[in-house]
Tab-separated table of C-alpha atoms and ligand atoms in Angstrom:
chain	number	residue	atom	x	y	z
A	273	MET	CA	-0.342	0.209	0.076
A	274	LYS	CA	1.443	3.511	-1.181
A	275	TYR	CA	0.551	6.808	0.780
A	276	ALA	CA	1.430	10.260	0.827
A	277	VAL	CA	1.134	12.654	3.337
A	278	ILE	CA	0.019	16.450	3.317
A	279	ASP	CA	0.431	18.503	6.410
A	280	ARG	CA	-0.901	22.001	7.718
A	281	GLY	CA	3.098	23.319	7.648
A	282	ASP	CA	3.084	24.354	11.706
A	283	SER	CA	5.562	22.318	13.744
A	284	LEU	CA	3.441	20.089	15.397
A	285	SER	CA	1.795	18.983	11.968
A	286	LYS	CA	5.443	18.582	10.194
A	287	GLN	CA	6.787	16.689	13.500
A	288	LEU	CA	3.919	14.321	12.942
A	289	SER	CA	4.304	13.790	9.431
A	290	GLN	CA	7.865	12.690	10.027
A	291	ARG	CA	6.771	10.749	12.932
A	292	PHE	CA	4.171	8.890	10.697
A	293	ILE	CA	6.581	7.967	7.949
A	294	GLU	CA	9.030	6.653	10.210
A	295	LEU	CA	6.479	4.605	11.502
A	296	ALA	CA	5.435	3.630	8.236
A	297	GLY	CA	8.700	2.424	7.099
A	298	THR	CA	8.926	-0.060	9.761
A	299	LYS	CA	5.609	-1.560	8.759
A	300	GLY	CA	6.261	-1.658	5.206
A	301	LEU	CA	4.047	0.960	3.710
A	302	GLN	CA	5.179	2.805	0.750
A	303	HIS	CA	5.557	6.696	0.636
A	304	ASP	CA	4.789	7.528	-2.675
A	305	GLN	CA	3.631	11.215	-2.802
A	306	GLN	CA	2.924	11.054	-6.526
A	307	GLU	CA	0.783	7.981	-6.965
A	308	PRO	CA	-0.606	7.093	-3.518
A	309	ASP	CA	-3.338	5.166	-2.406
A	310	ILE	CA	-4.081	6.574	0.440
A	311	VAL	CA	-3.439	10.203	1.348
A	312	LEU	CA	-3.078	11.273	4.981
A	313	SER	CA	-3.548	14.665	5.885
A	314	ILE	CA	-2.470	16.140	8.794
A	315	GLY	CA	-3.784	19.561	10.247
A	316	GLY	CA	-7.631	20.192	10.418
A	317	ASP	CA	-10.474	19.961	7.978
A	318	GLY	CA	-8.846	22.995	6.236
A	319	THR	CA	-5.641	20.865	5.545
A	320	LEU	CA	-7.898	17.914	4.240
A	321	LEU	CA	-9.515	20.374	1.786
A	322	GLN	CA	-6.194	21.575	0.502
A	323	ALA	CA	-5.069	17.671	0.549
A	324	TYR	CA	-8.075	16.924	-1.714
A	325	HIS	CA	-7.391	19.764	-3.908
A	326	HIS	CA	-4.003	18.350	-4.639
A	327	TYR	CA	-5.070	15.034	-5.578
A	328	ILE	CA	-7.994	16.140	-7.480
A	329	ASP	CA	-7.384	14.483	-10.688
A	330	GLN	CA	-6.640	11.101	-8.852
A	331	ILE	CA	-9.929	10.674	-6.437
A	332	ASP	CA	-11.161	7.841	-8.522
A	333	SER	CA	-7.757	5.606	-7.330
A	334	LEU	CA	-7.242	6.976	-3.372
A	335	SER	CA	-8.846	7.502	-0.234
A	336	PHE	CA	-8.163	10.094	2.534
A	337	VAL	CA	-7.583	9.692	5.981
A	338	GLY	CA	-7.438	12.499	8.550
A	339	VAL	CA	-5.282	13.542	11.783
A	340	HIS	CA	-6.061	16.496	13.496
A	341	THR	CA	-3.463	18.477	15.403
A	342	GLY	CA	-6.753	20.726	16.983
A	343	HIS	CA	-10.325	20.175	17.675
A	344	LEU	CA	-11.720	16.853	16.219
A	345	GLY	CA	-12.491	17.603	12.678
A	346	PHE	CA	-15.153	16.359	10.526
A	347	TYR	CA	-12.783	14.929	8.022
A	348	ALA	CA	-10.107	14.403	10.436
A	349	ASP	CA	-10.667	11.879	13.087
A	350	TRP	CA	-7.473	10.494	14.513
A	351	LYS	CA	-5.776	12.080	17.252
A	352	PRO	CA	-2.030	12.931	17.524
A	353	ASN	CA	-1.176	10.329	20.084
A	354	GLU	CA	-2.602	7.515	17.820
A	355	LEU	CA	-0.234	7.558	15.058
A	356	GLU	CA	1.033	4.352	15.963
A	357	LEU	CA	-2.156	2.812	16.307
A	358	LEU	CA	-3.051	4.145	12.912
A	359	VAL	CA	-0.041	2.786	11.511
A	360	ASP	CA	-0.923	-0.532	12.577
A	361	LYS	CA	-4.250	-0.684	11.275
A	362	MET	CA	-3.084	0.612	7.984
A	363	SER	CA	-0.757	-1.980	7.402
A	364	THR	CA	-2.793	-4.820	9.051
A	365	ILE	CA	-6.482	-4.595	7.812
A	366	GLU	CA	-8.328	-3.420	4.894
A	367	PRO	CA	-10.432	-0.243	5.751
A	368	THR	CA	-14.195	0.318	4.965
A	369	ILE	CA	-14.233	3.213	2.402
A	370	VAL	CA	-17.021	5.463	2.508
A	371	ARG	CA	-17.809	7.795	-0.473
A	372	TYR	CA	-19.384	11.082	-0.085
A	373	PRO	CA	-20.859	13.156	-2.623
A	374	LEU	CA	-19.144	16.039	-4.190
A	375	ALA	CA	-20.690	19.387	-6.193
A	376	HIS	CA	-20.368	19.823	-9.722
A	377	ILE	CA	-20.085	23.353	-11.029
A	378	GLU	CA	-20.067	24.392	-14.706
A	379	LEU	CA	-19.209	28.234	-14.525
A	380	VAL	CA	-19.755	29.735	-18.315
A	381	THR	CA	-17.969	32.921	-18.833
A	382	LYS	CA	-17.683	35.272	-22.047
A	383	SER	CA	-14.216	33.915	-22.405
A	384	GLY	CA	-14.431	30.222	-21.503
A	385	THR	CA	-16.286	27.183	-19.316
A	386	TYR	CA	-14.705	25.922	-16.404
A	387	ASN	CA	-15.747	22.871	-14.300
A	388	TYR	CA	-15.253	22.497	-10.916
A	389	PHE	CA	-15.547	19.859	-7.912
A	390	ALA	CA	-16.269	21.273	-4.240
A	391	LEU	CA	-15.851	18.943	-1.523
A	392	ASN	CA	-17.297	21.789	1.216
A	393	GLU	CA	-19.186	23.984	-1.175
A	394	PHE	CA	-19.089	26.721	-4.027
A	395	THR	CA	-19.680	30.305	-2.768
A	396	LEU	CA	-20.146	32.974	-5.032
A	397	LYS	CA	-20.423	36.690	-4.143
A	398	GLY	CA	-20.594	40.286	-5.788
A	399	VAL	CA	-17.090	42.233	-5.067
A	400	ASP	CA	-18.211	46.077	-5.244
A	401	ASN	CA	-22.037	46.128	-5.550
A	402	THR	CA	-24.572	43.408	-3.871
A	403	MET	CA	-25.018	40.420	-6.402
A	404	VAL	CA	-27.919	40.277	-8.834
A	405	ALA	CA	-28.767	36.953	-10.399
A	406	GLN	CA	-31.841	34.878	-11.536
A	407	VAL	CA	-32.186	31.260	-9.619
A	408	ASN	CA	-33.430	28.645	-12.059
A	409	ILE	CA	-34.382	24.986	-10.634
A	410	ASN	CA	-34.139	22.340	-13.468
A	411	GLY	CA	-34.541	24.823	-16.260
A	412	GLU	CA	-37.303	26.931	-14.669
A	413	GLN	CA	-37.074	30.240	-12.953
A	414	PHE	CA	-37.286	30.325	-9.026
A	415	GLU	CA	-36.305	33.369	-7.829
A	416	MET	CA	-34.629	36.620	-8.304
A	417	PHE	CA	-31.906	37.083	-5.996
A	418	ARG	CA	-29.871	40.372	-4.718
A	419	GLY	CA	-27.937	40.175	-1.836
A	420	ASP	CA	-24.368	39.523	-0.565
A	421	GLY	CA	-24.132	36.087	-2.329
A	422	ILE	CA	-25.198	32.112	-2.634
A	423	VAL	CA	-23.628	29.335	-0.929
A	424	ILE	CA	-24.033	25.612	-2.903
A	425	SER	CA	-22.836	23.110	-0.225
A	426	THR	CA	-22.272	19.486	-0.356
A	427	PRO	CA	-23.537	17.036	3.084
A	428	THR	CA	-20.098	17.220	4.106
A	429	GLY	CA	-19.680	20.826	3.817
A	430	SER	CA	-23.331	21.734	5.555
A	431	THR	CA	-21.275	21.674	8.597
A	432	ALA	CA	-19.154	24.456	7.533
A	433	TYR	CA	-19.953	27.691	5.869
A	434	ASN	CA	-23.320	26.213	5.278
A	435	LYS	CA	-24.098	26.044	9.015
A	436	SER	CA	-22.946	29.837	9.873
A	437	LEU	CA	-25.718	30.648	7.352
A	438	GLY	CA	-28.429	28.866	9.198
A	439	GLY	CA	-28.503	25.810	6.675
A	440	SER	CA	-29.411	22.778	7.440
A	441	ILE	CA	-27.099	19.560	8.762
A	442	VAL	CA	-27.440	16.917	5.625
A	443	HIS	CA	-26.319	13.248	6.307
A	444	PRO	CA	-23.635	12.548	3.508
A	445	THR	CA	-25.553	9.234	2.546
A	446	ILE	CA	-28.362	11.783	1.389
A	447	GLU	CA	-26.792	12.826	-1.977
A	448	SER	CA	-28.091	16.287	-2.416
A	449	LEU	CA	-26.583	19.919	-2.642
A	450	GLN	CA	-28.104	22.688	-0.579
A	451	ILE	CA	-28.584	26.201	-1.776
A	452	THR	CA	-28.073	28.912	1.049
A	453	GLU	CA	-28.424	32.602	1.067
A	454	ILE	CA	-26.054	35.237	2.306
A	455	ALA	CA	-27.892	38.212	2.973
A	456	SER	CA	-30.728	38.415	0.524
A	457	ILE	CA	-32.540	41.867	0.001
A	458	ASN	CA	-36.215	41.035	-0.070
A	459	ASN	CA	-38.797	43.713	-1.573
A	460	ILE	CA	-41.060	43.714	-4.574
A	461	VAL	CA	-38.491	43.460	-6.977
A	462	TYR	CA	-36.341	41.120	-5.472
A	463	ARG	CA	-37.647	37.940	-4.158
A	464	THR	CA	-36.105	34.917	-2.481
A	465	LEU	CA	-37.349	31.593	-0.503
A	466	GLY	CA	-35.125	32.794	2.679
A	467	SER	CA	-34.607	29.379	3.628
A	468	SER	CA	-32.057	26.927	2.212
A	469	VAL	CA	-33.057	24.711	-0.562
A	470	LEU	CA	-32.069	21.001	-0.805
A	471	LEU	CA	-31.751	19.799	-4.060
A	472	PRO	CA	-31.687	15.746	-4.992
A	473	LYS	CA	-29.148	14.033	-6.953
A	474	HIS	CA	-31.539	14.189	-9.997
A	475	HIS	CA	-31.920	18.123	-9.933
A	476	TYR	CA	-29.840	21.140	-10.826
A	477	CYS	CA	-29.720	24.479	-10.104
A	478	ASP	CA	-28.655	27.200	-12.787
A	479	ILE	CA	-27.489	30.529	-11.158
A	480	ILE	CA	-27.763	33.439	-13.937
A	481	CYS	CA	-26.290	36.801	-13.583
A	482	MET	CA	-28.324	39.635	-14.439
A	483	LYS	CA	-25.850	42.316	-15.187
A	484	GLN	CA	-22.123	42.801	-15.702
A	485	GLN	CA	-20.580	42.724	-12.139
A	486	ARG	CA	-17.181	41.452	-10.642
A	487	ILE	CA	-18.176	38.047	-8.796
A	488	GLN	CA	-15.766	36.232	-6.576
A	489	ILE	CA	-16.208	32.551	-6.426
A	490	HIS	CA	-14.823	30.300	-3.930
A	491	VAL	CA	-14.542	26.259	-4.423
A	492	ASP	CA	-13.882	25.387	-0.638
A	493	HIS	CA	-10.792	27.416	0.014
A	494	ILE	CA	-9.874	28.536	-3.117
A	495	GLY	CA	-10.684	32.018	-4.711
A	496	LYS	CA	-11.129	33.404	-7.896
A	497	MET	CA	-12.170	36.431	-9.566
A	498	PHE	CA	-14.469	36.743	-12.699
A	499	ASP	CA	-16.143	39.913	-14.328
A	500	ASP	CA	-17.553	37.946	-17.527
A	501	VAL	CA	-19.649	35.294	-15.592
A	502	VAL	CA	-22.676	34.511	-17.646
A	503	SER	CA	-24.269	31.444	-15.777
A	504	ILE	CA	-23.676	28.848	-13.467
A	505	THR	CA	-24.708	25.471	-13.205
A	506	CYS	CA	-24.692	23.428	-9.878
A	507	LYS	CA	-25.472	19.680	-9.580
A	508	VAL	CA	-24.464	16.699	-7.490
A	509	ALA	CA	-21.251	15.450	-9.194
A	510	SER	CA	-21.348	11.868	-10.702
A	511	LYS	CA	-18.016	11.216	-8.738
A	512	LYS	CA	-17.463	10.970	-4.962
A	513	VAL	CA	-14.532	11.246	-2.836
A	514	SER	CA	-13.543	8.410	-0.766
A	515	PHE	CA	-12.302	8.325	3.016
A	516	ALA	CA	-10.639	5.135	4.435
A	517	ARG	CA	-12.043	4.120	7.722
A	518	TYR	CA	-9.915	1.883	9.973
A	519	ARG	CA	-12.567	2.372	12.967
A	520	PRO	CA	-16.325	3.783	12.961
A	521	PHE	CA	-16.547	7.543	12.714
A	522	PRO	CA	-20.489	8.322	12.844
A	523	PHE	CA	-21.448	11.716	11.472
A	524	TRP	CA	-23.883	12.441	14.156
A	525	ASN	CA	-21.173	11.937	16.547
A	526	ARG	CA	-18.933	13.838	15.165
A	527	VAL	CA	-21.537	16.888	14.818
A	528	ARG	CA	-22.309	16.146	18.520
A	529	ASN	CA	-18.811	16.706	19.492
A	530	ALA	CA	-18.280	19.514	17.517
A	531	PHE	CA	-21.330	21.921	18.139
A	532	ILE	CA	-22.821	20.531	21.542
A	533	GLY	CA	-19.761	18.733	23.090
A	534	VAL	CA	-20.348	15.783	25.366
A	535	ASP	CA	-20.020	17.556	28.522
A	536	SER	CA	-23.405	19.800	28.016
A	537	LEU	CA	-25.008	16.401	27.921
A	538	LYS	CA	-24.229	15.428	31.151
B	766	NAP	P1	-10.278	28.018	7.734
B	766	NAP	O1	-10.293	29.335	8.433
B	766	NAP	O2	-8.950	27.413	7.528
B	766	NAP	O3	-11.527	27.236	7.938
B	766	NAP	C1	-12.409	27.826	8.557
B	766	NAP	C2	-12.944	27.089	9.307
B	766	NAP	O4	-13.965	26.058	8.701
B	766	NAP	C3	-12.003	26.080	9.997
B	766	NAP	O5	-12.172	26.001	11.512
B	766	NAP	C4	-12.248	24.726	9.739
B	766	NAP	O6	-11.979	23.555	10.623
B	766	NAP	C5	-13.713	24.792	9.461
B	766	NAP	N1	-13.858	23.517	8.243
B	766	NAP	C6	-13.581	23.449	7.290
B	766	NAP	N2	-14.273	22.554	6.546
B	766	NAP	C7	-15.031	21.896	7.392
B	766	NAP	C8	-16.403	21.019	7.604
B	766	NAP	N3	-16.804	20.281	6.379
B	766	NAP	N4	-17.283	21.381	8.784
B	766	NAP	C9	-16.855	21.844	9.831
B	766	NAP	N5	-15.984	22.874	9.731
B	766	NAP	C10	-15.135	23.005	8.920
B	766	NAP	O7	-10.525	28.725	6.356
B	766	NAP	P2	-10.402	28.304	4.689
B	766	NAP	O8	-8.836	27.442	4.847
B	766	NAP	O9	-10.431	29.130	3.638
B	766	NAP	O10	-11.700	27.048	4.812
B	766	NAP	C11	-12.310	27.122	3.671
B	766	NAP	C12	-13.831	26.772	4.427
B	766	NAP	O11	-13.870	27.673	5.414
B	766	NAP	C13	-14.781	26.736	3.316
B	766	NAP	O12	-14.836	25.787	2.700
B	766	NAP	C14	-15.960	27.088	4.159
B	766	NAP	O13	-16.919	26.112	4.557
B	766	NAP	C15	-15.206	27.815	5.640
B	766	NAP	N6	-16.099	29.019	5.592
B	766	NAP	C16	-16.541	29.420	6.789
B	766	NAP	C17	-17.031	30.700	6.783
B	766	NAP	C18	-17.890	31.009	7.934
B	766	NAP	O14	-18.458	29.824	8.579
B	766	NAP	N7	-18.351	32.128	8.074
B	766	NAP	C19	-16.978	31.828	5.910
B	766	NAP	C20	-15.903	31.551	4.931
B	766	NAP	C21	-15.306	30.132	4.800
B	766	NAP	P3	-10.236	23.348	10.810
B	766	NAP	O15	-9.738	23.983	12.098
B	766	NAP	O16	-10.221	22.177	11.491
B	766	NAP	O17	-9.584	23.471	9.409
């Protein structure tokens, strides 16, 4: 089994990365940053996002494992003091592979078409003024949006930006995308639903820019600016991202631990 390591770059993560490589060497695991079977991310959920985008062209043939150096993460479940146990499991047992949905975004501009695959979410925001866009669902006009922006999140991204905006938390087995508004203006001309919308796998949404405007887009943590966006089509991607589980990591436990805390239940 070949593995690669991506760390956050801080001294603890670098140390753990080095330690993992030493331990893995003693168990016969092969270090290969180019063509790994498993990518180990050491840091936080943000580090896992970086690892995902680094290996995005190879996601059909590899799985991710996360070690967190801060609080328990949504993608990173192994603690720093469990490296030995993790190496042991990686060298002796076959993991359960869990596959999570991604968001497929097709961005059409006057100068070209771009395809993106987001693990957490796709965000678009107006840069100079409020953003004005028509939102269509399955080819039919749904609403006219005016406001700061729109977030399209995956189920695993529902606990990130989407949650801060009041969106629902979605179990990753529900193949869907959530459309969440950022500060929409509602009046006689511009009217939006106000609540977030969950689209199933076989539905899609188009966001059509209604004026020449500078738009800041984010695919997870990666930002880009465009001034000639025509339309954006969002749907559940046909491909998924894989995580290797060497022990159970139930989603609702992660939600409880991250947002409610175990102590508050006592
Ligand atoms: P960042 O400051 O590293 O990340 C922001 C926070 O989001 C970090 O605490 C990170 O956890 C956490 N996070 C990432 N993915 C998550 C997930 N799936 N569920 C729960 N928490 C998650 O910023 P960045 O590197 O640019 O990361 C980009 C992400 O930040 C975006 O994908 C977006 O979801 C999030 N974001 C949130 C807001 C907001 O809530 N107002 C605004 C903008 C962006 P770790 O500490 O474990 O890395």
